[in-house]
Amino acid sequence: MANRPDHIELFDRQYGYLDEKHPIECDSPSCPDAGVPHEFYKARYPCSGCSRAKYCSPQCRDIAWATHAAACTASSSVATAGIDVVLKKKGPRDDSPEQEDTESAAPIVHILEIEIEYTHPGTPEPTKIGHAKLRLIDIWKAQEDGFFDCLDESSAELGKLALQFDDNGLLKTNGGCWHPDDFENEKYLVYLQELVVEPSWRGKGVGRSIFPLLFKLSQLNGAGFIFTFPSVLIELEPPRVNGDFGELTPEEEAAWSAKRERIIKFYRQASSGFRRIANSDFFCLAEDPNHASHSIPIDEDAVFEELPAPTTREEVKRRYMAYH
């Protein structure tokens, strides 16, 4: 029998797929075990878009997307008019649960938990088809308390994003298609921390309908921009072979990279419209369709580059704090 990827055997053992031998059916051209009988194999992982292609693991499914994408026949028949976003929870930042969300407290960072719903024609009850989490940073209050410190204390990702801004909460001048005066009149810096569409609803046009709806949330106070860091949500991934903090196996590394590229592609596609902030890992979406970012083709967007070496002691300090 061919060498079996450890992540598949670990997943099957953990979730109890113990049965007589079954042939491993996998449409990934790079799967080393396609067709090999194995006593622990029973699970099937279909393409979340068309459900026709089948894979033996989430990793094989993600790796195969590069070749499967062109042939994917995902339905686009979902009526986007039936999609809506509903605020389920608003509160202060995660690390200050004791702080009341009142006018007197006026926390600097709000957490908005959003449910994505779809109402079928003729069916009054909506179906939950995904969720999102937003962080709203009050720029004016953050200026008073130290813009970088406020973002860095809120989350590791926001600390890295803050490196792209000055002490007044304005984007630095090397922002690519983004300029400091874009954000001069913004009340909130809106950060999309998490966006998840249920697997059976992916590939049906749900994602591209979400962003205009988010801008309409009254809690955003008319914000014209949404920032994000497109990445893989570890908590939704299958258990790692070497544990949560262990080194990734080559298969896991390849699957993570493939999924990350798919996520970035989703955010950059014309129907989404996110473009990179300078040469960083962060992307931004402008609500205004006439903003310069919407005229930049995907293949002409900025590419990722490492930050240049810091030139002042303050830059050294902030760089260290953001990455540790």
CSV table of C-alpha atoms in Angstrom, one decimal:
chain,number,residue,atom,x,y,z
A,1,MET,CA,0.0,0.0,0.0
A,2,ALA,CA,1.2,3.5,-0.8
A,3,ASN,CA,2.3,5.8,2.0
A,4,ARG,CA,-0.9,7.2,3.4
A,5,PRO,CA,-0.9,10.9,4.4
A,6,ASP,CA,-0.8,11.1,8.2
A,7,HIS,CA,-3.5,13.8,8.3
A,8,ILE,CA,-6.1,11.5,6.7
A,9,GLU,CA,-5.4,8.6,9.0
A,10,LEU,CA,-5.4,10.9,12.0
A,11,PHE,CA,-8.7,12.5,11.0
A,12,ASP,CA,-10.3,9.1,10.3
A,13,ARG,CA,-9.2,7.6,13.6
A,14,GLN,CA,-10.3,10.6,15.6
A,15,TYR,CA,-13.8,10.7,14.1
A,16,GLY,CA,-14.3,7.0,14.2
A,17,TYR,CA,-14.5,6.0,10.5
A,18,LEU,CA,-13.5,2.5,11.3
A,19,ASP,CA,-14.9,0.0,8.8
A,20,GLU,CA,-14.0,-2.8,6.4
A,21,LYS,CA,-11.6,-1.7,3.7
A,22,HIS,CA,-12.8,0.8,1.2
A,23,PRO,CA,-11.0,2.2,-1.9
A,24,ILE,CA,-9.9,5.7,-1.5
A,25,GLU,CA,-11.8,7.8,-4.0
A,26,CYS,CA,-10.1,11.1,-4.7
A,27,ASP,CA,-10.3,13.4,-7.7
A,28,SER,CA,-7.1,15.2,-6.8
A,29,PRO,CA,-4.5,14.4,-9.4
A,30,SER,CA,-1.8,14.6,-6.8
A,31,CYS,CA,-3.4,12.3,-4.2
A,32,PRO,CA,-0.9,9.5,-3.5
A,33,ASP,CA,-3.6,7.1,-2.3
A,34,ALA,CA,-6.3,7.3,-4.9
A,35,GLY,CA,-7.9,3.9,-5.3
A,36,VAL,CA,-5.9,2.3,-2.5
A,37,PRO,CA,-8.1,0.2,-0.2
A,38,HIS,CA,-7.7,1.2,3.5
A,39,GLU,CA,-9.6,0.0,6.6
A,40,PHE,CA,-9.9,3.5,8.0
A,41,TYR,CA,-11.3,5.2,4.9
A,42,LYS,CA,-15.0,6.1,4.6
A,43,ALA,CA,-15.3,9.9,4.5
A,44,ARG,CA,-15.9,11.9,1.4
A,45,TYR,CA,-15.2,15.6,0.8
A,46,PRO,CA,-17.0,17.1,-2.2
A,47,CYS,CA,-16.2,20.4,-3.8
A,48,SER,CA,-18.1,23.0,-1.8
A,49,GLY,CA,-19.1,24.7,-5.1
A,50,CYS,CA,-20.4,22.1,-7.5
A,51,SER,CA,-20.4,19.0,-5.2
A,52,ARG,CA,-19.4,16.8,-8.2
A,53,ALA,CA,-15.6,16.5,-7.6
A,54,LYS,CA,-14.9,14.3,-4.6
A,55,TYR,CA,-11.8,14.3,-2.4
A,56,CYS,CA,-10.4,12.1,0.4
A,57,SER,CA,-9.5,15.0,2.6
A,58,PRO,CA,-9.9,18.8,2.9
A,59,GLN,CA,-6.2,19.1,2.0
A,60,CYS,CA,-6.6,17.3,-1.3
A,61,ARG,CA,-9.7,19.3,-2.1
A,62,ASP,CA,-7.8,22.6,-1.5
A,63,ILE,CA,-4.7,21.5,-3.5
A,64,ALA,CA,-6.9,20.4,-6.4
A,65,TRP,CA,-8.7,23.7,-6.7
A,66,ALA,CA,-6.0,25.2,-9.1
A,67,THR,CA,-6.9,22.5,-11.7
A,68,HIS,CA,-10.6,22.1,-10.8
A,69,ALA,CA,-11.6,25.8,-10.8
A,70,ALA,CA,-12.0,26.0,-14.6
A,71,ALA,CA,-14.2,22.9,-14.7
A,72,CYS,CA,-16.2,23.7,-11.6
A,73,THR,CA,-19.9,24.0,-12.5
A,74,ALA,CA,-21.1,25.7,-9.3
A,75,SER,CA,-24.6,27.0,-9.5
A,76,SER,CA,-25.1,30.7,-9.5
A,77,SER,CA,-28.9,30.5,-9.2
A,78,VAL,CA,-29.2,31.9,-5.7
A,79,ALA,CA,-31.3,35.0,-5.7
A,80,THR,CA,-29.0,37.6,-4.2
A,81,ALA,CA,-32.0,39.7,-3.2
A,82,GLY,CA,-32.7,37.0,-0.6
A,83,ILE,CA,-29.4,37.5,1.1
A,84,ASP,CA,-29.2,39.8,4.2
A,85,VAL,CA,-26.8,40.5,7.1
A,86,VAL,CA,-28.2,40.8,10.6
A,87,LEU,CA,-26.3,42.2,13.7
A,88,LYS,CA,-26.5,39.6,16.4
A,89,LYS,CA,-24.1,41.1,19.0
A,90,LYS,CA,-22.3,44.3,19.6
A,91,GLY,CA,-19.9,44.8,22.4
A,92,PRO,CA,-16.6,46.2,23.6
A,93,ARG,CA,-13.4,44.6,22.6
A,94,ASP,CA,-12.7,40.9,23.5
A,95,ASP,CA,-10.1,41.7,26.1
A,96,SER,CA,-12.3,44.0,28.1
A,97,PRO,CA,-15.5,42.1,28.8
A,98,GLU,CA,-16.1,44.1,32.0
A,99,GLN,CA,-16.5,47.3,30.1
A,100,GLU,CA,-20.1,48.3,29.5
A,101,ASP,CA,-21.1,49.3,26.0
A,102,THR,CA,-22.7,52.6,26.9
A,103,GLU,CA,-22.4,56.2,25.8
A,104,SER,CA,-20.5,57.0,29.0
A,105,ALA,CA,-18.0,54.1,28.6
A,106,ALA,CA,-17.6,54.7,24.8
A,107,PRO,CA,-15.1,51.8,24.2
A,108,ILE,CA,-12.5,52.4,21.5
A,109,VAL,CA,-12.9,49.0,19.9
A,110,HIS,CA,-16.4,47.4,19.2
A,111,ILE,CA,-16.9,43.8,18.2
A,112,LEU,CA,-19.8,43.3,15.7
A,113,GLU,CA,-21.0,39.7,15.3
A,114,ILE,CA,-23.0,39.3,12.1
A,115,GLU,CA,-25.1,36.4,10.8
A,116,ILE,CA,-25.6,36.0,7.0
A,117,GLU,CA,-29.1,34.9,6.2
A,118,TYR,CA,-31.0,33.8,3.1
A,119,THR,CA,-34.7,33.9,2.6
A,120,HIS,CA,-36.0,31.4,0.1
A,121,PRO,CA,-38.8,32.6,-2.2
A,122,GLY,CA,-42.1,31.8,-0.6
A,123,THR,CA,-40.5,30.8,2.7
A,124,PRO,CA,-40.8,33.4,5.5
A,125,GLU,CA,-38.2,31.9,7.8
A,126,PRO,CA,-34.6,32.9,6.8
A,127,THR,CA,-31.8,30.3,6.8
A,128,LYS,CA,-28.4,31.0,8.3
A,129,ILE,CA,-25.8,30.6,5.6
A,130,GLY,CA,-22.7,32.1,7.2
A,131,HIS,CA,-21.4,34.6,9.7
A,132,ALA,CA,-18.9,37.5,9.9
A,133,LYS,CA,-17.1,39.4,12.7
A,134,LEU,CA,-16.1,43.0,12.4
A,135,ARG,CA,-13.9,45.2,14.6
A,136,LEU,CA,-14.7,48.9,14.7
A,137,ILE,CA,-11.9,51.1,15.9
A,138,ASP,CA,-13.0,54.6,16.9
A,139,ILE,CA,-10.2,56.6,15.2
A,140,TRP,CA,-10.7,59.8,17.1
A,141,LYS,CA,-10.5,58.1,20.5
A,142,ALA,CA,-7.6,56.0,19.4
A,143,GLN,CA,-5.7,59.1,18.5
A,144,GLU,CA,-6.1,60.3,22.1
A,145,ASP,CA,-4.8,57.1,23.6
A,146,GLY,CA,-2.2,56.3,21.0
A,147,PHE,CA,-3.3,54.9,17.7
A,148,PHE,CA,-0.7,52.2,17.3
A,149,ASP,CA,-1.0,51.1,21.0
A,150,CYS,CA,-4.8,50.8,20.8
A,151,LEU,CA,-4.7,48.6,17.7
A,152,ASP,CA,-1.9,46.5,18.9
A,153,GLU,CA,-3.6,45.8,22.2
A,154,SER,CA,-6.8,44.8,20.4
A,155,SER,CA,-5.3,42.0,18.3
A,156,ALA,CA,-2.0,40.9,16.7
A,157,GLU,CA,-3.4,41.4,13.2
A,158,LEU,CA,-4.5,45.0,14.0
A,159,GLY,CA,-1.0,45.7,15.4
A,160,LYS,CA,0.5,44.8,12.1
A,161,LEU,CA,-2.2,46.8,10.2
A,162,ALA,CA,-1.3,49.8,12.4
A,163,LEU,CA,2.2,49.9,11.0
A,164,GLN,CA,0.7,51.2,7.8
A,165,PHE,CA,-0.8,54.2,9.6
A,166,ASP,CA,0.7,57.3,11.4
A,167,ASP,CA,-0.1,58.5,14.9
A,168,ASN,CA,-3.2,60.4,13.7
A,169,GLY,CA,-4.8,57.3,12.1
A,170,LEU,CA,-4.0,58.3,8.6
A,171,LEU,CA,-2.5,55.9,6.1
A,172,LYS,CA,1.1,56.6,5.4
A,173,THR,CA,2.0,58.0,2.0
A,174,ASN,CA,3.3,54.7,0.5
A,175,GLY,CA,-0.2,53.2,0.4
A,176,GLY,CA,-0.3,52.3,-3.2
A,177,CYS,CA,-3.7,53.2,-4.7
A,178,TRP,CA,-4.7,54.3,-1.2
A,179,HIS,CA,-4.0,57.9,0.1
A,180,PRO,CA,-4.0,59.5,3.5
A,181,ASP,CA,-6.8,61.9,2.5
A,182,ASP,CA,-9.0,58.8,1.8
A,183,PHE,CA,-9.4,58.3,5.5
A,184,GLU,CA,-9.3,61.9,6.7
A,185,ASN,CA,-13.0,62.1,7.5
A,186,GLU,CA,-13.5,58.5,8.7
A,187,LYS,CA,-15.0,58.0,12.2
A,188,TYR,CA,-14.3,54.3,12.3
A,189,LEU,CA,-11.6,52.0,11.0
A,190,VAL,CA,-13.6,48.9,10.0
A,191,TYR,CA,-11.7,45.6,10.1
A,192,LEU,CA,-13.3,42.4,8.7
A,193,GLN,CA,-11.8,39.8,11.0
A,194,GLU,CA,-13.8,36.8,9.9
A,195,LEU,CA,-16.1,35.9,7.0
A,196,VAL,CA,-17.4,32.4,6.7
A,197,VAL,CA,-20.0,31.0,4.2
A,198,GLU,CA,-21.4,27.6,5.0
A,199,PRO,CA,-19.9,24.9,2.7
A,200,SER,CA,-23.1,24.0,0.9
A,201,TRP,CA,-23.6,27.7,0.0
A,202,ARG,CA,-20.2,28.4,-1.4
A,203,GLY,CA,-19.7,29.0,-5.1
A,204,LYS,CA,-23.2,30.4,-5.5
A,205,GLY,CA,-22.6,34.1,-5.5
A,206,VAL,CA,-23.2,34.6,-1.8
A,207,GLY,CA,-19.8,36.1,-1.0
A,208,ARG,CA,-20.0,38.9,-3.5
A,209,SER,CA,-23.3,40.1,-2.1
A,210,ILE,CA,-22.0,40.5,1.5
A,211,PHE,CA,-19.8,43.6,1.3
A,212,PRO,CA,-22.4,46.1,0.1
A,213,LEU,CA,-24.7,44.9,2.9
A,214,LEU,CA,-22.0,45.4,5.5
A,215,PHE,CA,-21.5,49.0,4.4
A,216,LYS,CA,-25.2,49.6,5.1
A,217,LEU,CA,-25.0,48.6,8.8
A,218,SER,CA,-25.8,51.7,10.8
A,219,GLN,CA,-23.2,50.7,13.4
A,220,LEU,CA,-20.5,51.6,10.8
A,221,ASN,CA,-21.5,55.2,11.0
A,222,GLY,CA,-21.2,55.7,7.3
A,223,ALA,CA,-17.7,54.2,7.0
A,224,GLY,CA,-16.5,54.2,3.4
A,225,PHE,CA,-13.7,51.5,3.7
A,226,ILE,CA,-13.4,47.9,5.0
A,227,PHE,CA,-9.9,46.4,5.7
A,228,THR,CA,-9.1,42.8,6.0
A,229,PHE,CA,-6.3,40.2,6.2
A,230,PRO,CA,-7.4,37.3,4.0
A,231,SER,CA,-6.2,34.2,5.7
A,232,VAL,CA,-7.1,30.6,6.7
A,233,LEU,CA,-9.1,30.3,9.9
A,234,ILE,CA,-7.2,27.7,11.8
A,235,GLU,CA,-10.1,26.8,14.1
A,236,LEU,CA,-12.1,25.6,11.0
A,237,GLU,CA,-9.2,23.3,9.8
A,238,PRO,CA,-9.0,19.6,10.6
A,239,PRO,CA,-6.7,18.6,13.5
A,240,ARG,CA,-3.0,19.0,12.7
A,241,VAL,CA,-0.7,16.0,12.7
A,242,ASN,CA,1.8,17.7,15.0
A,243,GLY,CA,-0.8,19.6,17.1
A,244,ASP,CA,-1.9,23.2,17.0
A,245,PHE,CA,1.5,24.6,17.7
A,246,GLY,CA,3.6,22.0,16.0
A,247,GLU,CA,5.3,22.2,12.6
A,248,LEU,CA,3.1,21.7,9.5
A,249,THR,CA,3.6,18.7,7.4
A,250,PRO,CA,4.4,19.2,3.7
A,251,GLU,CA,0.8,18.2,2.9
A,252,GLU,CA,-0.6,20.6,5.4
A,253,GLU,CA,1.7,23.4,4.2
A,254,ALA,CA,0.6,22.9,0.6
A,255,ALA,CA,-3.1,22.8,1.5
A,256,TRP,CA,-2.8,25.9,3.6
A,257,SER,CA,-1.0,27.8,0.8
A,258,ALA,CA,-3.6,26.7,-1.7
A,259,LYS,CA,-6.5,27.7,0.5
A,260,ARG,CA,-4.9,31.1,1.3
A,261,GLU,CA,-4.5,31.8,-2.5
A,262,ARG,CA,-8.2,30.9,-3.0
A,263,ILE,CA,-9.2,33.3,-0.3
A,264,ILE,CA,-7.1,36.2,-1.6
A,265,LYS,CA,-8.5,35.5,-5.1
A,266,PHE,CA,-12.0,35.8,-3.7
A,267,TYR,CA,-11.3,39.2,-2.1
A,268,ARG,CA,-9.6,40.6,-5.2
A,269,GLN,CA,-12.1,39.5,-7.8
A,270,ALA,CA,-14.0,42.2,-9.6
A,271,SER,CA,-17.2,41.5,-7.8
A,272,SER,CA,-15.5,42.0,-4.4
A,273,GLY,CA,-13.0,44.7,-5.3
A,274,PHE,CA,-10.4,44.6,-2.5
A,275,ARG,CA,-6.9,45.9,-3.4
A,276,ARG,CA,-3.7,45.6,-1.4
A,277,ILE,CA,-2.6,48.2,1.1
A,278,ALA,CA,0.9,49.2,-0.1
A,279,ASN,CA,2.9,46.0,-0.3
A,280,SER,CA,1.5,44.5,2.9
A,281,ASP,CA,-0.6,41.4,3.7
A,282,PHE,CA,-3.7,43.7,4.1
A,283,PHE,CA,-6.4,44.6,1.6
A,284,CYS,CA,-9.0,47.3,1.6
A,285,LEU,CA,-12.4,47.8,-0.1
A,286,ALA,CA,-13.8,51.3,-0.9
A,287,GLU,CA,-17.6,51.6,-1.0
A,288,ASP,CA,-17.3,54.4,-3.6
A,289,PRO,CA,-17.3,52.7,-7.0
A,290,ASN,CA,-15.4,55.7,-8.4
A,291,HIS,CA,-12.5,55.3,-6.0
A,292,ALA,CA,-9.2,54.7,-7.9
A,293,SER,CA,-8.8,51.2,-6.4
A,294,HIS,CA,-11.8,50.0,-8.5
A,295,SER,CA,-10.0,50.8,-11.7
A,296,ILE,CA,-6.9,48.7,-11.0
A,297,PRO,CA,-7.0,45.3,-12.7
A,298,ILE,CA,-6.2,42.3,-10.4
A,299,ASP,CA,-3.0,41.6,-12.2
A,300,GLU,CA,-1.8,45.2,-11.8
A,301,ASP,CA,-2.4,45.3,-8.1
A,302,ALA,CA,0.5,45.8,-5.7
A,303,VAL,CA,2.5,42.6,-4.8
A,304,PHE,CA,3.5,41.6,-1.3
A,305,GLU,CA,6.9,42.7,-0.1
A,306,GLU,CA,8.6,42.7,3.3
A,307,LEU,CA,8.5,46.0,5.2
A,308,PRO,CA,11.7,48.0,4.8
A,309,ALA,CA,14.1,48.1,7.7
A,310,PRO,CA,13.0,50.5,10.5
A,311,THR,CA,14.9,53.8,10.6
A,312,THR,CA,14.1,55.1,14.0
A,313,ARG,CA,14.0,53.6,17.5
A,314,GLU,CA,10.2,54.1,17.6
A,315,GLU,CA,9.8,52.1,14.4
A,316,VAL,CA,12.0,49.4,15.9
A,317,LYS,CA,9.8,49.3,19.0
A,318,ARG,CA,6.5,49.2,17.1
A,319,ARG,CA,7.8,46.5,14.7
A,320,TYR,CA,8.8,44.3,17.6
A,321,MET,CA,5.5,44.8,19.5
A,322,ALA,CA,3.4,44.1,16.3
A,323,TYR,CA,5.2,40.8,15.6
A,324,HIS,CA,5.6,39.4,19.1
